Every structure is written in structure tokens, then in C-alpha cells.
mmCIF file of C-alpha atoms in Angstrom:
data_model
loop_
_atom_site.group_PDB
_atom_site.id
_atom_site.type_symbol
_atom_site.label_atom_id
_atom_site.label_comp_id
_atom_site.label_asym_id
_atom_site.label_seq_id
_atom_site.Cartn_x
_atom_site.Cartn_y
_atom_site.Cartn_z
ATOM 1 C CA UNK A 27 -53.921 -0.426 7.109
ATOM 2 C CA UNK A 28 -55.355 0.378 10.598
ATOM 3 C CA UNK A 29 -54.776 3.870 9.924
ATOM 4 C CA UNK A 30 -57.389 3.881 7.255
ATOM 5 C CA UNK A 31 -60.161 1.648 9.185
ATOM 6 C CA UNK A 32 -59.320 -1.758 7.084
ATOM 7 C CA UNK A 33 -60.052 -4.459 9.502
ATOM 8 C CA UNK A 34 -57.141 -6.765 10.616
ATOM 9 C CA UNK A 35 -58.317 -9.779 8.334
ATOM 10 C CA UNK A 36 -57.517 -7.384 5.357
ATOM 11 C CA UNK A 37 -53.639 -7.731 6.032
ATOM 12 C CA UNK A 38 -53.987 -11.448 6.419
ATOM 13 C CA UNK A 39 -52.747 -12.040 2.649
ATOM 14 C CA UNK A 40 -49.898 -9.198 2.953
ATOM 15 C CA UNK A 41 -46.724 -10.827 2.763
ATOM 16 C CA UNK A 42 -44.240 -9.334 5.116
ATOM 17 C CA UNK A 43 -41.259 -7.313 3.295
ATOM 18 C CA UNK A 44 -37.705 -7.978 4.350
ATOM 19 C CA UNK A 45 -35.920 -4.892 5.749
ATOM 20 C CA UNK A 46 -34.130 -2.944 3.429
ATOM 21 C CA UNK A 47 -30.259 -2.848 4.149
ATOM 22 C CA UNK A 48 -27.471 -1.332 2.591
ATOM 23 C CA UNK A 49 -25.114 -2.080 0.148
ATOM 24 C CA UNK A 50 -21.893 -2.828 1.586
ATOM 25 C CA UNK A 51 -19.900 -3.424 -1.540
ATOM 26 C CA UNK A 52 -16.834 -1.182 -1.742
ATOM 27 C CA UNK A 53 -13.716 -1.006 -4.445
ATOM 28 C CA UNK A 54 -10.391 -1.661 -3.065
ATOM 29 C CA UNK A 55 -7.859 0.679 -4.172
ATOM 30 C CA UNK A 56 -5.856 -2.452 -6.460
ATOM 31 C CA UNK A 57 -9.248 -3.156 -8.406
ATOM 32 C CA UNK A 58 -9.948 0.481 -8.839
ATOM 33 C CA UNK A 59 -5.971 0.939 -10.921
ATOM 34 C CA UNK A 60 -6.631 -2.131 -12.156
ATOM 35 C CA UNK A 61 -9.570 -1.096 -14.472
ATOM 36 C CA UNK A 62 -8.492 2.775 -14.373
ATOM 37 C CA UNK A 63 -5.319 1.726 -16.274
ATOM 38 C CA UNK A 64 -6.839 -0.027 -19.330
ATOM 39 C CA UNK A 65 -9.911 2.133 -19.483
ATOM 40 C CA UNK A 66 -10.169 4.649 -22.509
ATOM 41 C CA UNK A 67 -10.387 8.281 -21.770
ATOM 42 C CA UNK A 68 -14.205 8.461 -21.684
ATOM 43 C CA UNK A 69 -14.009 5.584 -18.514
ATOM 44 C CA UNK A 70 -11.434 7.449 -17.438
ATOM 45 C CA UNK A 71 -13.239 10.391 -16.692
ATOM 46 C CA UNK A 72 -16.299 8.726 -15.286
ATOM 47 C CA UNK A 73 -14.081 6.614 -13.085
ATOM 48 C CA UNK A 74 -12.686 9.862 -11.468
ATOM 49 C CA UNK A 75 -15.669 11.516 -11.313
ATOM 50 C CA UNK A 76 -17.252 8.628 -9.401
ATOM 51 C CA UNK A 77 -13.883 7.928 -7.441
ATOM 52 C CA UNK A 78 -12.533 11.101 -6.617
ATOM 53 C CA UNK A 79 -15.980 13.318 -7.090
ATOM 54 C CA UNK A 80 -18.255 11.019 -5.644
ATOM 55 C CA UNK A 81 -20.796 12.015 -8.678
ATOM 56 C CA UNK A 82 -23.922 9.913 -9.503
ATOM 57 C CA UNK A 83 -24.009 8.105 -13.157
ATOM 58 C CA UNK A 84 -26.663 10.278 -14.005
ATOM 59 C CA UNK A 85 -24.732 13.539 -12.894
ATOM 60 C CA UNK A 86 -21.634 12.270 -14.922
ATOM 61 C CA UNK A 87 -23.347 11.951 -17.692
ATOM 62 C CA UNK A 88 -24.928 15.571 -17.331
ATOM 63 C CA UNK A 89 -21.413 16.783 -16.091
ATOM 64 C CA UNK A 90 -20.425 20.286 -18.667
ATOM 65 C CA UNK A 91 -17.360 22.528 -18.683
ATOM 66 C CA UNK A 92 -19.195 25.368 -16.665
ATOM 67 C CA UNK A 93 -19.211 23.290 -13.667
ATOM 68 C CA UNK A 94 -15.229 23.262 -13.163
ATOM 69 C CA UNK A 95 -13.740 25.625 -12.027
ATOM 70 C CA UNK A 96 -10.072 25.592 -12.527
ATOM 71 C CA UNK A 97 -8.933 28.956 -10.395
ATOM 72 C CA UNK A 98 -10.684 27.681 -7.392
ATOM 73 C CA UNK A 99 -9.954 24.273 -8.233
ATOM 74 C CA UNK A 100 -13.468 22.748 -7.374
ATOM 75 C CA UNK A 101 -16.409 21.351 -9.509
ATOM 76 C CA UNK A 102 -19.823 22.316 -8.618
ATOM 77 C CA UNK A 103 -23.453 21.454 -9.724
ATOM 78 C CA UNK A 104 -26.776 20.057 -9.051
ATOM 79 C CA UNK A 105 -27.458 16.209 -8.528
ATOM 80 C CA UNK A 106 -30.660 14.056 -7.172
ATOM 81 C CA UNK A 107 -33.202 15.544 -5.789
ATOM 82 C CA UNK A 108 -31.726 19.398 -7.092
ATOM 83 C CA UNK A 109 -28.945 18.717 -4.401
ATOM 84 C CA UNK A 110 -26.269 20.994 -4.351
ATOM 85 C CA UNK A 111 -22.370 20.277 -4.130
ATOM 86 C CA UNK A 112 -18.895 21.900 -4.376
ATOM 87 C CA UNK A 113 -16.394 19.095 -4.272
ATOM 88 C CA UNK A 114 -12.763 19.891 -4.508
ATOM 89 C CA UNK A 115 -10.727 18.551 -7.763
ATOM 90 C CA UNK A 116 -7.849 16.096 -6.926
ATOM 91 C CA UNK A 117 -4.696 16.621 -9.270
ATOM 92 C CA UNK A 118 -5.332 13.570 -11.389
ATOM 93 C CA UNK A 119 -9.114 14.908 -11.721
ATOM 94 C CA UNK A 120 -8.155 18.304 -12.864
ATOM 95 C CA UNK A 121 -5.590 17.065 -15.354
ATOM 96 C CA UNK A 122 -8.115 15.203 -16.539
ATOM 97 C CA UNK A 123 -10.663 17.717 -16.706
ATOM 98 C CA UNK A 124 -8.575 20.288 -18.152
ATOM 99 C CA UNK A 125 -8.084 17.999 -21.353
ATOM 100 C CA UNK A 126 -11.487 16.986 -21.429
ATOM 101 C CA UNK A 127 -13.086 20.663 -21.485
ATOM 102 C CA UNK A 128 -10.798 22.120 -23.926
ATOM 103 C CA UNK A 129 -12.491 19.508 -26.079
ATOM 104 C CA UNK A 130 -15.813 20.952 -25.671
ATOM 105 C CA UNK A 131 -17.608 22.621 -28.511
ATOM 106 C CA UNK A 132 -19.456 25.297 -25.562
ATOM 107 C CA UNK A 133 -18.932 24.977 -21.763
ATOM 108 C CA UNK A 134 -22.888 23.983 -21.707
ATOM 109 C CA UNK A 135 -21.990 20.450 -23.585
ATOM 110 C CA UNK A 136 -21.851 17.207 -21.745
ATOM 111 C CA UNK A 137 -18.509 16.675 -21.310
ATOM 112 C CA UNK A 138 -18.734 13.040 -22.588
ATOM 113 C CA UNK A 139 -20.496 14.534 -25.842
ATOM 114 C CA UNK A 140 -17.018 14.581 -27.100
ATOM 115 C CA UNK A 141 -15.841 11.129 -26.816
ATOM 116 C CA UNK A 142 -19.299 9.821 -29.320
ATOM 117 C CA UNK A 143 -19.349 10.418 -33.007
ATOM 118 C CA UNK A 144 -22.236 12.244 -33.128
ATOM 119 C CA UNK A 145 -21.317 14.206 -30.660
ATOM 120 C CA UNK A 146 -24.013 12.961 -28.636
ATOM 121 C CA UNK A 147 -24.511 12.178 -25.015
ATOM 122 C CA UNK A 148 -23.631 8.496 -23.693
ATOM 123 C CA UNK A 149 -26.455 6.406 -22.100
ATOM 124 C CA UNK A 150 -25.994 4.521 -18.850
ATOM 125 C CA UNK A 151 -25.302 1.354 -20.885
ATOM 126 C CA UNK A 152 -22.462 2.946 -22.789
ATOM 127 C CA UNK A 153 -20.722 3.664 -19.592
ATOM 128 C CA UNK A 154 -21.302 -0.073 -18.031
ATOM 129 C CA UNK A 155 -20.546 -2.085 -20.959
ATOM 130 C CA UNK A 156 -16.901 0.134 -21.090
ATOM 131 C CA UNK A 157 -16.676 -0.470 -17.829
ATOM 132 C CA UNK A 158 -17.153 -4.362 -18.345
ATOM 133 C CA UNK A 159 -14.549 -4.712 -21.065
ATOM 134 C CA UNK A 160 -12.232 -2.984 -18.963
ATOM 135 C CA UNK A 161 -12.487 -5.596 -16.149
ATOM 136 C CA UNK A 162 -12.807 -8.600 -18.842
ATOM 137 C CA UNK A 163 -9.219 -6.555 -20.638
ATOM 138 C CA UNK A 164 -7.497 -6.088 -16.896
ATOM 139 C CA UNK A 165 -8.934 -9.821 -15.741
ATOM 140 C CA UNK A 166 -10.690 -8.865 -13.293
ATOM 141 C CA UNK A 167 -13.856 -10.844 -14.834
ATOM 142 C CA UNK A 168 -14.737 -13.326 -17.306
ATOM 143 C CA UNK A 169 -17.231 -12.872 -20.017
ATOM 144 C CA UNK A 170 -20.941 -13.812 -18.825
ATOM 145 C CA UNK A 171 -19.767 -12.995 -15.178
ATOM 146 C CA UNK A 172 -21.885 -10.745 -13.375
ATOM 147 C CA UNK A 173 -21.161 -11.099 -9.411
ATOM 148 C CA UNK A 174 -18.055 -12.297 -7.766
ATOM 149 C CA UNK A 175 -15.033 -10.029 -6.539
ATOM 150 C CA UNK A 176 -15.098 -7.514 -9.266
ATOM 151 C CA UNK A 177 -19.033 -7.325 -9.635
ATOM 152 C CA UNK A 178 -18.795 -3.291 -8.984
ATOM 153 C CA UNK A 179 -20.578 -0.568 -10.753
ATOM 154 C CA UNK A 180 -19.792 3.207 -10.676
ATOM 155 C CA UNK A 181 -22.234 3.651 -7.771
ATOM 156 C CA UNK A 182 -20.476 1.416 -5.423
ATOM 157 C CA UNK A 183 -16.997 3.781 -5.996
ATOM 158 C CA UNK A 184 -19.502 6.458 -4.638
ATOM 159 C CA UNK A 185 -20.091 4.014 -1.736
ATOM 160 C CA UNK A 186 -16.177 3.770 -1.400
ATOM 161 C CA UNK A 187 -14.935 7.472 -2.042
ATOM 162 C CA UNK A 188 -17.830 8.754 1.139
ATOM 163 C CA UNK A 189 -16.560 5.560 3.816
ATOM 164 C CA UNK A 190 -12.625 6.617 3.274
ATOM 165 C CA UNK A 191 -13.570 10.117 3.632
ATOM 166 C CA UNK A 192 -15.313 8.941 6.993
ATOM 167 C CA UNK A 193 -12.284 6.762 8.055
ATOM 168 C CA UNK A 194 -9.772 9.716 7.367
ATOM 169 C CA UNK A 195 -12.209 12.550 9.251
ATOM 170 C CA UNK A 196 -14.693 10.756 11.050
ATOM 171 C CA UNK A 197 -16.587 13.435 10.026
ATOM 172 C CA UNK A 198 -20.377 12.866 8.593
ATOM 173 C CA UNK A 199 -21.222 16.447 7.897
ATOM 174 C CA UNK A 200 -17.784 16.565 6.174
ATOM 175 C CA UNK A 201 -19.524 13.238 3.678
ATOM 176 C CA UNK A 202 -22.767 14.986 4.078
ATOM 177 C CA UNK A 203 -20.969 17.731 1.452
ATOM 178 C CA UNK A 204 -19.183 15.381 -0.325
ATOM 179 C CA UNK A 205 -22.268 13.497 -1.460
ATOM 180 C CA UNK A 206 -24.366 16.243 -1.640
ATOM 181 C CA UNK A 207 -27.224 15.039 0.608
ATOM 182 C CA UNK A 208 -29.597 17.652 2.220
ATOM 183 C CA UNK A 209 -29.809 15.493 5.401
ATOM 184 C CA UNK A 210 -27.102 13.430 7.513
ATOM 185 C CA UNK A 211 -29.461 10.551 7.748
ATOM 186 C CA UNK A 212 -29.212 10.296 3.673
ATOM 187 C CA UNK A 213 -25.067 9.981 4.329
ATOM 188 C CA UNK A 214 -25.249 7.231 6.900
ATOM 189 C CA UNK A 215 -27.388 4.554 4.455
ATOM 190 C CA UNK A 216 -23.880 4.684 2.481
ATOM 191 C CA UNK A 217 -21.428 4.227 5.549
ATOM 192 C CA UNK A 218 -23.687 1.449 6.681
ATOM 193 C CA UNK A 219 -21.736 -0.795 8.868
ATOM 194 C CA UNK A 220 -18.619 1.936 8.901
ATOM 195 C CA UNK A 221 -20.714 4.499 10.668
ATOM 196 C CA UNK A 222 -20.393 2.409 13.931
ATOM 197 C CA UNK A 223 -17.461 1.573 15.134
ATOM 198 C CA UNK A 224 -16.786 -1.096 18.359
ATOM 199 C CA UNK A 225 -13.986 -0.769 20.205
ATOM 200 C CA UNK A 226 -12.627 -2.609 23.357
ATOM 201 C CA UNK A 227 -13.265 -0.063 26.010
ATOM 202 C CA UNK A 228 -16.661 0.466 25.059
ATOM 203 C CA UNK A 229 -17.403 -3.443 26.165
ATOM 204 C CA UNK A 230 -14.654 -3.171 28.871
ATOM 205 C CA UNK A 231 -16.886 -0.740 30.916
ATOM 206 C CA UNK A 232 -20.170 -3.751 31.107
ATOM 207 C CA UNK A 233 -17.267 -6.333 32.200
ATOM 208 C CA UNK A 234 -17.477 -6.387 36.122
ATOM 209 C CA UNK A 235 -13.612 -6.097 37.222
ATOM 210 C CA UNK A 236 -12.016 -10.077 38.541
ATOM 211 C CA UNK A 237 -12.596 -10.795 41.773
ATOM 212 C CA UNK A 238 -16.174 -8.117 42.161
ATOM 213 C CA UNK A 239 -19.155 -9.944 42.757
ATOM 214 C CA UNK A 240 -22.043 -9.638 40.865
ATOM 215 C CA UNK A 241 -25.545 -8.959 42.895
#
């Protein structure tokens, strides 16, 4: 406000905003089979894709044939922001995708075109509410429940796949790429607490040694 000459009185009735922090909900690997094994093929696919691809809803549901490509074994596209990325396909990803594009009426068709009547593409709501039945099938939740232990949406296995990529490489230009994010700064809001790590040596070295006085 002081940047534009507005006296200090004029902030007097601006409530003060709480910081933003981020989400630190992740998907253990028992949860994730869980669901994965009663889903239908349609959750199937966006489960991997999320999981394994660390794609966006909104990329998923864009996701065609002529962004796999089998012979290098990678899938490649746009996402937010016209961000770029080249992720490689696991083998349960490609199996999957292999099935799913020879389903495809053109290689330009949302992939999940296939799996609606009308050959139409999903909305976000399609791919929640099959993701809730799943959990309600597998008992992971109970109708009418929305948080507790399995309160987990396709962006928080985005959240999961990018922190055990960290924990394997340690490597943020390496999750950089896997998410697709033009800047490293954009990677660290979904390691959040994961991207620093305390160890005993690094508090060992303010610890004065027994018997050394202290000025």
C-alpha cells in the first residue's frame, strides 16, 4: 500500500493473511495398490499417469496416443503454464499404455475418450468420483467421508511420485524434469519439509565438546 502513496490508516482494516504452506499429504505405497487393484481400467490409467508420470489431472485428461512413444520408451507433452516434459514409461505404464492407444480412434484423441460412451472426454469429476468408489470398494473410506487417512486426490500422488524421486537421487534438477517446472523453486513447494534434511552432525558441530568452557 505504501508503494502507491495510501497512508498507513488505509491498511488499518486489512486483515493479515496466514502464510501459505505446502501440502504435505503423500500416498503410501499400501494405499496406492490398495485402490490401484479395484480400480477399472480408466482409474487405472490415471492412477499411473499420476503415480508413475507425475502428470497433472488436467494433463491426464488431455493425455493422446502421439505423446508415447513406445521405441524410446518415454511420454512427452506440454502441461501448466506450456511446460515441457519427457518422462520415462515404467513397465506397468507402458503395458498399460500400449492397450490403451491401440484403442484410440486417431493418435490425436484423448486417451480416456475411449473408456465414455460417447466417446467423449472425462471431466475432473468423472475421475474423482471413480476414484472415491474405489477407496469406498477397497475400504479405505466410508461413504460421506472426505478427510481422514485415505483423503488423497490424484494431485497428492504427484506430491508423492517427485519426494521418492528426491529420496532415491537427492537430486532437485532431476524432479525439476520430472514435474516439468521451468524453475527449481516451483519443485521445492512440493518436497516441502523433504527438501531439508537434519542430521546429527550438522547440530554436533554448535555442541561445545565436554569438559571446553564456554566464554
Amino acid at each position: 500500500m505504501s508503494l502507491i502513496g495510501a497512508p498507513p490508516a488505509a491498511q488499518a482494516g486489512i486483515p493479515t493473511l496466514k502464510a501459505v504452506r505446502p501440502r504435505e499429504r503423500t500416498v503410501t505405497t499400501l494405499e496406492y495398490e490398495m485402490v490401484f487393484h479395484v480400480a477399472g481400467p480408466m482409474l487405472q490409467l490415471c492412477l499411473l499417469l499420476a503415480r508413475e508420470a507425475g502428470l497433472r489431472h488436467k494433463t491426464i485428461l488431455d493425455f493422446t496416443a502421439a505423446q508415447c512413444n513406445f521405441q524410446e520408451g518415454t511420454i512427452s507433452g506440454r502441461s501448466k503454464a506450456y511446460a515441457s516434459y519427457t518422462i520415462p514409461m515404467t513397465e506397468r505404464l507402458r503395458e498399460r499404455l500400449l492397450w490403451a492407444c491401440a484403442g484410440a480412434t486417431d493418435s490425436h484423441e484423448p486417451l480416456l475418450c475411449q473408456y465414455n460412451r460417447q466417446r467423449k472426454k472425462p471431466h475432473y469429476n468423472s475421475l474423482t468420483t471413480a476414484l472415491m468408489r474405489a477407496k469406498r470398494l477397497c475400504g479405505l473410506s466410508k461413504p460421506g467421508q472426505k478427510v481422514g487417512w485415505a483423503g488423497w486426490g490424484f494431485h497428492d500422488l504427484r506430491r508423492t511420485a517427485a519426494r521418492e524421486l528426491y529420496d532415491r537421487t537427492k537430486d532437485l534438477r532431476k524432479v525439476q524434469r520430472f514435474l516439468g517446472h521451468a524453475q527449481p523453486g516451483q519443485a521445492l513447494w512440493y518436497l516441502g519439509n523433504a527438501a531439508v534434511e537434519l542430521e546429527a552432525a550438522d547440530l554436533q558441530t554448535t555442541t561445545p565438546k565436554s569438559g571446553t568452557e564456554v566464554a
